[in-house]
PDB file of C-alpha atoms and ligand atoms in Angstrom:
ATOM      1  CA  UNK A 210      91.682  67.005  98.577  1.00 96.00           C
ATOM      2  CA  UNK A 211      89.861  70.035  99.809  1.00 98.00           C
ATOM      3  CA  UNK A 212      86.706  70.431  98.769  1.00 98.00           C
ATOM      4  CA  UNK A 213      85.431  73.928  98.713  1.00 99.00           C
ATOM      5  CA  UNK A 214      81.781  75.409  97.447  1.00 99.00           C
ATOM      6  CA  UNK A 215      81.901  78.881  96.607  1.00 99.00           C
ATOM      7  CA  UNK A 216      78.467  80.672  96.437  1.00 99.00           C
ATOM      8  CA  UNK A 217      77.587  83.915  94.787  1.00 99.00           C
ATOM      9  CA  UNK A 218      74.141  85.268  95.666  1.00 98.00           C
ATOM     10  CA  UNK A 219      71.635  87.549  93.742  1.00 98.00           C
ATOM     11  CA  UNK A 220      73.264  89.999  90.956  1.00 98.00           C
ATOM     12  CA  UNK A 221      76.329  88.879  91.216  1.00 98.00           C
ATOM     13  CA  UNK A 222      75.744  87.483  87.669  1.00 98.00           C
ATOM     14  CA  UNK A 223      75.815  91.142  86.556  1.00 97.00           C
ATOM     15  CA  UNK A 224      79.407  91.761  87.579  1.00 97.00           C
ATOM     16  CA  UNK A 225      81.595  93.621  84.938  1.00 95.00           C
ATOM     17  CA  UNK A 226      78.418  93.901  82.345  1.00 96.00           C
ATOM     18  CA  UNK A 227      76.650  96.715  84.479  1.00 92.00           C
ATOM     19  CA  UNK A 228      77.792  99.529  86.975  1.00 87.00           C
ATOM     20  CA  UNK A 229      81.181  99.116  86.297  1.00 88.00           C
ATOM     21  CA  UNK A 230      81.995 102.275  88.196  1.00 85.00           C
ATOM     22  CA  UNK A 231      81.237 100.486  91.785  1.00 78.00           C
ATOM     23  CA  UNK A 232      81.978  96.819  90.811  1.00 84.00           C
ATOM     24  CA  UNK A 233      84.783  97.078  88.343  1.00 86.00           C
ATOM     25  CA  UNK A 234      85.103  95.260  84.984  1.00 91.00           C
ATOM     26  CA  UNK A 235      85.424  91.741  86.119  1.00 96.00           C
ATOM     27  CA  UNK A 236      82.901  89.598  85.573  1.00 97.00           C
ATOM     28  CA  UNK A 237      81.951  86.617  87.473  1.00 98.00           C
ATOM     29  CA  UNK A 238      83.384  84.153  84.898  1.00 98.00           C
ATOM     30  CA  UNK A 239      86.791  85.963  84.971  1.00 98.00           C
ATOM     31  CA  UNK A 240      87.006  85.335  88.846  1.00 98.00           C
ATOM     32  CA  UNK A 241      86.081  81.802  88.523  1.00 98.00           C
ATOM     33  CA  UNK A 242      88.890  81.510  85.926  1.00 98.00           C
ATOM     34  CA  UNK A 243      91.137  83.127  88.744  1.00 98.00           C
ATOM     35  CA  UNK A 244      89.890  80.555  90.778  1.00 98.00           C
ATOM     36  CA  UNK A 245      90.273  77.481  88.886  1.00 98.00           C
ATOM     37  CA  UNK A 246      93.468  78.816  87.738  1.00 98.00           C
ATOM     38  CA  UNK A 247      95.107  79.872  91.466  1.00 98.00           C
ATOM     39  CA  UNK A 248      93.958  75.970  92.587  1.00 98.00           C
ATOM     40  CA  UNK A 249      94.779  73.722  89.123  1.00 98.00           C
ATOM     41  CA  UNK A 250      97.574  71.193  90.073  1.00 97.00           C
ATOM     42  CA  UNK A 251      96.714  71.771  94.360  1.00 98.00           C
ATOM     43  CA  UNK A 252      94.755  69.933  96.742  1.00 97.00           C
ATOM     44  CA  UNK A 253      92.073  72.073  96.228  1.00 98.00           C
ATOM     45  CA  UNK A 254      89.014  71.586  93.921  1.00 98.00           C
ATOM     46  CA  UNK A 255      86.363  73.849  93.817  1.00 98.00           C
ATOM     47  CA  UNK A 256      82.782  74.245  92.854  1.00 98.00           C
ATOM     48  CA  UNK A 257      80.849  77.267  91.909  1.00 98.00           C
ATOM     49  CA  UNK A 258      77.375  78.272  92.239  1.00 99.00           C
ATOM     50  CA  UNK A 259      75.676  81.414  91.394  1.00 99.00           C
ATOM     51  CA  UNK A 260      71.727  82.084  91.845  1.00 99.00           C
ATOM     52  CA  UNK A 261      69.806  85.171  92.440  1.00 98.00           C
ATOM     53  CA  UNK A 262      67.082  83.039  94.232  1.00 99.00           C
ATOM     54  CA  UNK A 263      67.566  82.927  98.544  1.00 98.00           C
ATOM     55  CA  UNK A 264      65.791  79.032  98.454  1.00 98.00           C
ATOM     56  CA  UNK A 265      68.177  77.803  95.829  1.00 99.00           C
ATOM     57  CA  UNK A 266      71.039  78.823  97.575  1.00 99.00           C
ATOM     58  CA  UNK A 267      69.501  77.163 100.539  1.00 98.00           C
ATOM     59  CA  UNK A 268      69.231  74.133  98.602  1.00 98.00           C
ATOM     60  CA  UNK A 269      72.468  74.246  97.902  1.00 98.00           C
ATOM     61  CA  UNK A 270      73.818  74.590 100.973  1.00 98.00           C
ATOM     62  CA  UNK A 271      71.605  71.965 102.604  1.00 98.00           C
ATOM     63  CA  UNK A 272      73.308  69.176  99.530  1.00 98.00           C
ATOM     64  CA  UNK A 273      76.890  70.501 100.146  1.00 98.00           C
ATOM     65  CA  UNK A 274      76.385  68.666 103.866  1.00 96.00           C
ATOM     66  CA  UNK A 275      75.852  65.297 101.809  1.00 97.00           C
ATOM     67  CA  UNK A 276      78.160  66.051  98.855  1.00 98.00           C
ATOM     68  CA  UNK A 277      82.118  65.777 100.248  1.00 97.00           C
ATOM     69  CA  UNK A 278      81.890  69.594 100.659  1.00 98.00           C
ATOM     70  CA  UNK A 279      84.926  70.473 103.460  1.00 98.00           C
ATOM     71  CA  UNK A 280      84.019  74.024 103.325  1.00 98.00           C
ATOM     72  CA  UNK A 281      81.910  76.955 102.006  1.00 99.00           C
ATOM     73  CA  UNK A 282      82.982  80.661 100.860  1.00 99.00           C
ATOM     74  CA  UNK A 283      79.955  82.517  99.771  1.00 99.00           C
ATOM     75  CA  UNK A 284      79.372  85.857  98.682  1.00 98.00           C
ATOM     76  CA  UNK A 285      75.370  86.013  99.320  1.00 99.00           C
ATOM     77  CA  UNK A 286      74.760  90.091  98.379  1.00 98.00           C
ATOM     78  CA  UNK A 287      72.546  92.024  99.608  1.00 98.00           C
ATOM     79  CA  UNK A 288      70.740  88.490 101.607  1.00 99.00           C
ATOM     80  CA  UNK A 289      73.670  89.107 103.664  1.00 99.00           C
ATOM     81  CA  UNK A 290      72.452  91.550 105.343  1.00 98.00           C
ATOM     82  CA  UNK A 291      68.678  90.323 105.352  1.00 98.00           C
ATOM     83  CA  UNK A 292      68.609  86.848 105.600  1.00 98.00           C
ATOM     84  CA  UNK A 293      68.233  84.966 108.410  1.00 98.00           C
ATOM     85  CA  UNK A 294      67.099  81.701 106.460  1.00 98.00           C
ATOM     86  CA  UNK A 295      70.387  81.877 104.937  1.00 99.00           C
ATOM     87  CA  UNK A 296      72.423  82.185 108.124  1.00 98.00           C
ATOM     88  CA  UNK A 297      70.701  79.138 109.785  1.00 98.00           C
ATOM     89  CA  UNK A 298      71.344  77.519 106.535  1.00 98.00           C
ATOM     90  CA  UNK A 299      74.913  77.889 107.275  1.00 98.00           C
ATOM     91  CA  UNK A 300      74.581  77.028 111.012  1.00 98.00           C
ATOM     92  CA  UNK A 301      72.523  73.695 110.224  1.00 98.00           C
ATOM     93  CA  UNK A 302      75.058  72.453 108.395  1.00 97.00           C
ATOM     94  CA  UNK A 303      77.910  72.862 110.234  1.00 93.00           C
ATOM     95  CA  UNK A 304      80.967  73.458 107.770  1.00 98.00           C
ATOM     96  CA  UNK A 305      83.187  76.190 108.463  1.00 98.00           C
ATOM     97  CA  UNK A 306      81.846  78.866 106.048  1.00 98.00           C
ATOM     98  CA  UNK A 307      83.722  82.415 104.916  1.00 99.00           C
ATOM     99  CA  UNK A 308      81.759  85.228 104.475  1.00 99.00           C
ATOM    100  CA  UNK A 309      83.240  86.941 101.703  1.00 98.00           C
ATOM    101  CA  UNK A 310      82.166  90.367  99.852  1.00 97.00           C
ATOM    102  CA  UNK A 311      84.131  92.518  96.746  1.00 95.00           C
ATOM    103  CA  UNK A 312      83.766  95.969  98.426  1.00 94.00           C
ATOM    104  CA  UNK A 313      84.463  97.110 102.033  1.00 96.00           C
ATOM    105  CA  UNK A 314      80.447  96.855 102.879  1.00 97.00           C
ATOM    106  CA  UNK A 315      81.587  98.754 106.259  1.00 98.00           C
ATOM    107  CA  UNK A 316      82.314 101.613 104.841  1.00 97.00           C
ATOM    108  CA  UNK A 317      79.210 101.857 102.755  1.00 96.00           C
ATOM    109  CA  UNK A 318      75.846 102.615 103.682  1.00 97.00           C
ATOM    110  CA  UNK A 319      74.295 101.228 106.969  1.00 98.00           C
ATOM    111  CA  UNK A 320      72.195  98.959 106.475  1.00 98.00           C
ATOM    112  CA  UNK A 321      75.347  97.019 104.363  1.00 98.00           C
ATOM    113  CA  UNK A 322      77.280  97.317 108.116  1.00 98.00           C
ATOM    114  CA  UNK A 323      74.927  94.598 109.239  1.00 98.00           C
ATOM    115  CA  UNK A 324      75.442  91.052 108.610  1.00 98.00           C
ATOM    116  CA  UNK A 325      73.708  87.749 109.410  1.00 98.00           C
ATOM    117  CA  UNK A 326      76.440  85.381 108.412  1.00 98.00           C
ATOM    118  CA  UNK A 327      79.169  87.178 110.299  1.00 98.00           C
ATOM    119  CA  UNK A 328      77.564  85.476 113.278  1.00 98.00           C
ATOM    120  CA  UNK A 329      77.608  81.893 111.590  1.00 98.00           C
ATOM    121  CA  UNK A 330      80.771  81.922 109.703  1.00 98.00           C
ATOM    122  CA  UNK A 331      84.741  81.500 110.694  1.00 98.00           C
ATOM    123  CA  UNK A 332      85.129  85.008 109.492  1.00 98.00           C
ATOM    124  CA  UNK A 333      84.572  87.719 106.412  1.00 98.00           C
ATOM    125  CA  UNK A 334      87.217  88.945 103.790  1.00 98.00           C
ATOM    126  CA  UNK A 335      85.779  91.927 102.258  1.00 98.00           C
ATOM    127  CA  UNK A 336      86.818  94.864 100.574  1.00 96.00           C
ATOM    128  CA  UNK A 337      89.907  93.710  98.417  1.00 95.00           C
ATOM    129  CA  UNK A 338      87.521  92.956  95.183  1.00 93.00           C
ATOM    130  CA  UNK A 339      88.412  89.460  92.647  1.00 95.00           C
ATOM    131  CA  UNK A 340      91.480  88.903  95.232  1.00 97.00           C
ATOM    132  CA  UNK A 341      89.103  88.318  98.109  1.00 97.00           C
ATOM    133  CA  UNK A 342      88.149  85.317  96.263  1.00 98.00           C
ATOM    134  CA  UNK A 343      91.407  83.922  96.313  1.00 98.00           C
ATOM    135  CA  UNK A 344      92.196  85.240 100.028  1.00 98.00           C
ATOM    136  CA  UNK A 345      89.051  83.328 101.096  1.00 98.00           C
ATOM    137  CA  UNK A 346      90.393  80.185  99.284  1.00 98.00           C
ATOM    138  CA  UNK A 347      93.737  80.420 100.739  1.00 98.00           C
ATOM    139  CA  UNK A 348      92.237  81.169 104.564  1.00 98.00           C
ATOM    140  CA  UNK A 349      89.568  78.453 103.987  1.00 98.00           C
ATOM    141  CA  UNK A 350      91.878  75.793 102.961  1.00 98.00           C
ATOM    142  CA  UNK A 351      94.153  76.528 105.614  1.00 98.00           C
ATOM    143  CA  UNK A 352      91.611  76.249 108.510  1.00 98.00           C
ATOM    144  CA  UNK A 353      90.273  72.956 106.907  1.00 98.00           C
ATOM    145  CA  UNK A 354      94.094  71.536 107.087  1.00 98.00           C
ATOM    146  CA  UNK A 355      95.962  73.121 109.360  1.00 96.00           C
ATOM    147  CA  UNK A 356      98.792  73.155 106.651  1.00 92.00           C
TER     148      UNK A 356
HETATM  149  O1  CA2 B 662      80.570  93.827  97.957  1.00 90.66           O
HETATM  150  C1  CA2 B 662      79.928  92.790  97.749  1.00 90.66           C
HETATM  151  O2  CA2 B 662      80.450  91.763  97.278  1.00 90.66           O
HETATM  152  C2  CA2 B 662      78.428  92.761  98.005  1.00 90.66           C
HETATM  153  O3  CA2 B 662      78.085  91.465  98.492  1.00 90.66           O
HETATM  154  C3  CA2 B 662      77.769  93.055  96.682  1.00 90.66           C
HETATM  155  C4  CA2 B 662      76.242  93.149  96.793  1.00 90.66           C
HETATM  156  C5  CA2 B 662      75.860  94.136  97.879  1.00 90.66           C
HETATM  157  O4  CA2 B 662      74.446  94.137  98.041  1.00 90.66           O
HETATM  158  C6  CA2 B 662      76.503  93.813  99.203  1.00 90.66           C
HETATM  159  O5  CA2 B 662      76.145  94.799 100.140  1.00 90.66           O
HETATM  160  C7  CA2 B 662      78.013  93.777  99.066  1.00 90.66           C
HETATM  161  C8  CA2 B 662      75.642  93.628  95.470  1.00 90.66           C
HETATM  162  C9  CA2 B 662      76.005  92.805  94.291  1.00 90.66           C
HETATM  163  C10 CA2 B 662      75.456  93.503  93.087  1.00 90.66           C
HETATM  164  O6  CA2 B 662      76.296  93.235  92.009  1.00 90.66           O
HETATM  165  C11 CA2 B 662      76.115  93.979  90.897  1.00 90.66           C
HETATM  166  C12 CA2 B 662      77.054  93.837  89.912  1.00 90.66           C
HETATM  167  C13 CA2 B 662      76.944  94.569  88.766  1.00 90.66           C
HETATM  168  C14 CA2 B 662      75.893  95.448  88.583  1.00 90.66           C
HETATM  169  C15 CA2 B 662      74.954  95.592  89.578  1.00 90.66           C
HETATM  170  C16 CA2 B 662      75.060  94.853  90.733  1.00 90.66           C
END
């Protein structure tokens, strides 16, 4: 079994219930339905986590090192492009980690064209919306296994 932690960082909650025009109509709870749906009957389980709050996804993280996690996906927001406690987060704990984002944040505004995990993580899927969620499953699960 592949374990894999997917973490959504601050707002994220708000997806499909505000803005619509930029971030669509899916909410947060649809794409983990997507999720658990894509990877029900596989040799992948996964585990979501949502928090608006940089230390508690820190925390959570730091307990997926002691947990079984095999890998991390995470979708931090806007900490993505400020947060260096977040990236050595990643770093410390040393499980390959996909940086993952709905819209195409390099062909936004600049200060979105910067990224902190990009240097920590295997790689980033962004730009394809609720699918990048399941492209990031099936690239994660593939670099765990091989298969
Ligand atoms: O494209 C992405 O997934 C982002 O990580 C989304 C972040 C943004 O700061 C990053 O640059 C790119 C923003 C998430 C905000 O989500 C909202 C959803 C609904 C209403 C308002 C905000």
């Amino acid at each position: 079994m592949t374990r894999i932690l997917i973490i959504n960082g601050p707002n994220l909650n708000l997806l499909g219930k505000r803005q619509p025009e930029v971030y669509g109509h899916t909410t947060l709870s649809d794409i983990e339905t997507m999720c658990q749906e894509k990877v029900a009957n596989s040799d992948v389980s996964l585990t979501f986590f949502q928090s608006n709050h940089e230390g508690a996804i820190i925390d959570t993280i730091h307990a997926a090192m002691e947990n079984g996690t095999d890998g991390i996906i995470i979708n931090a927001g806007a900490y993505t492009h400020t947060s260096v406690a977040i990236m050595d987060a990643v770093a410390s704990v040393s499980l390959p980690t996909i940086e993952l984002h709905l819209s195409n944040i390099h062909a936004r505004e600049e200060f979105r064209h910067t990224s902190y995990l990009a240097r920590v993580a295997v790689g980033q899927i962004c730009g394809f919306g609720a699918y990048g969620y399941i492209c990031a499953i099936d690239a994660l699960r593939h670099h765990v296994t091989k298969t």
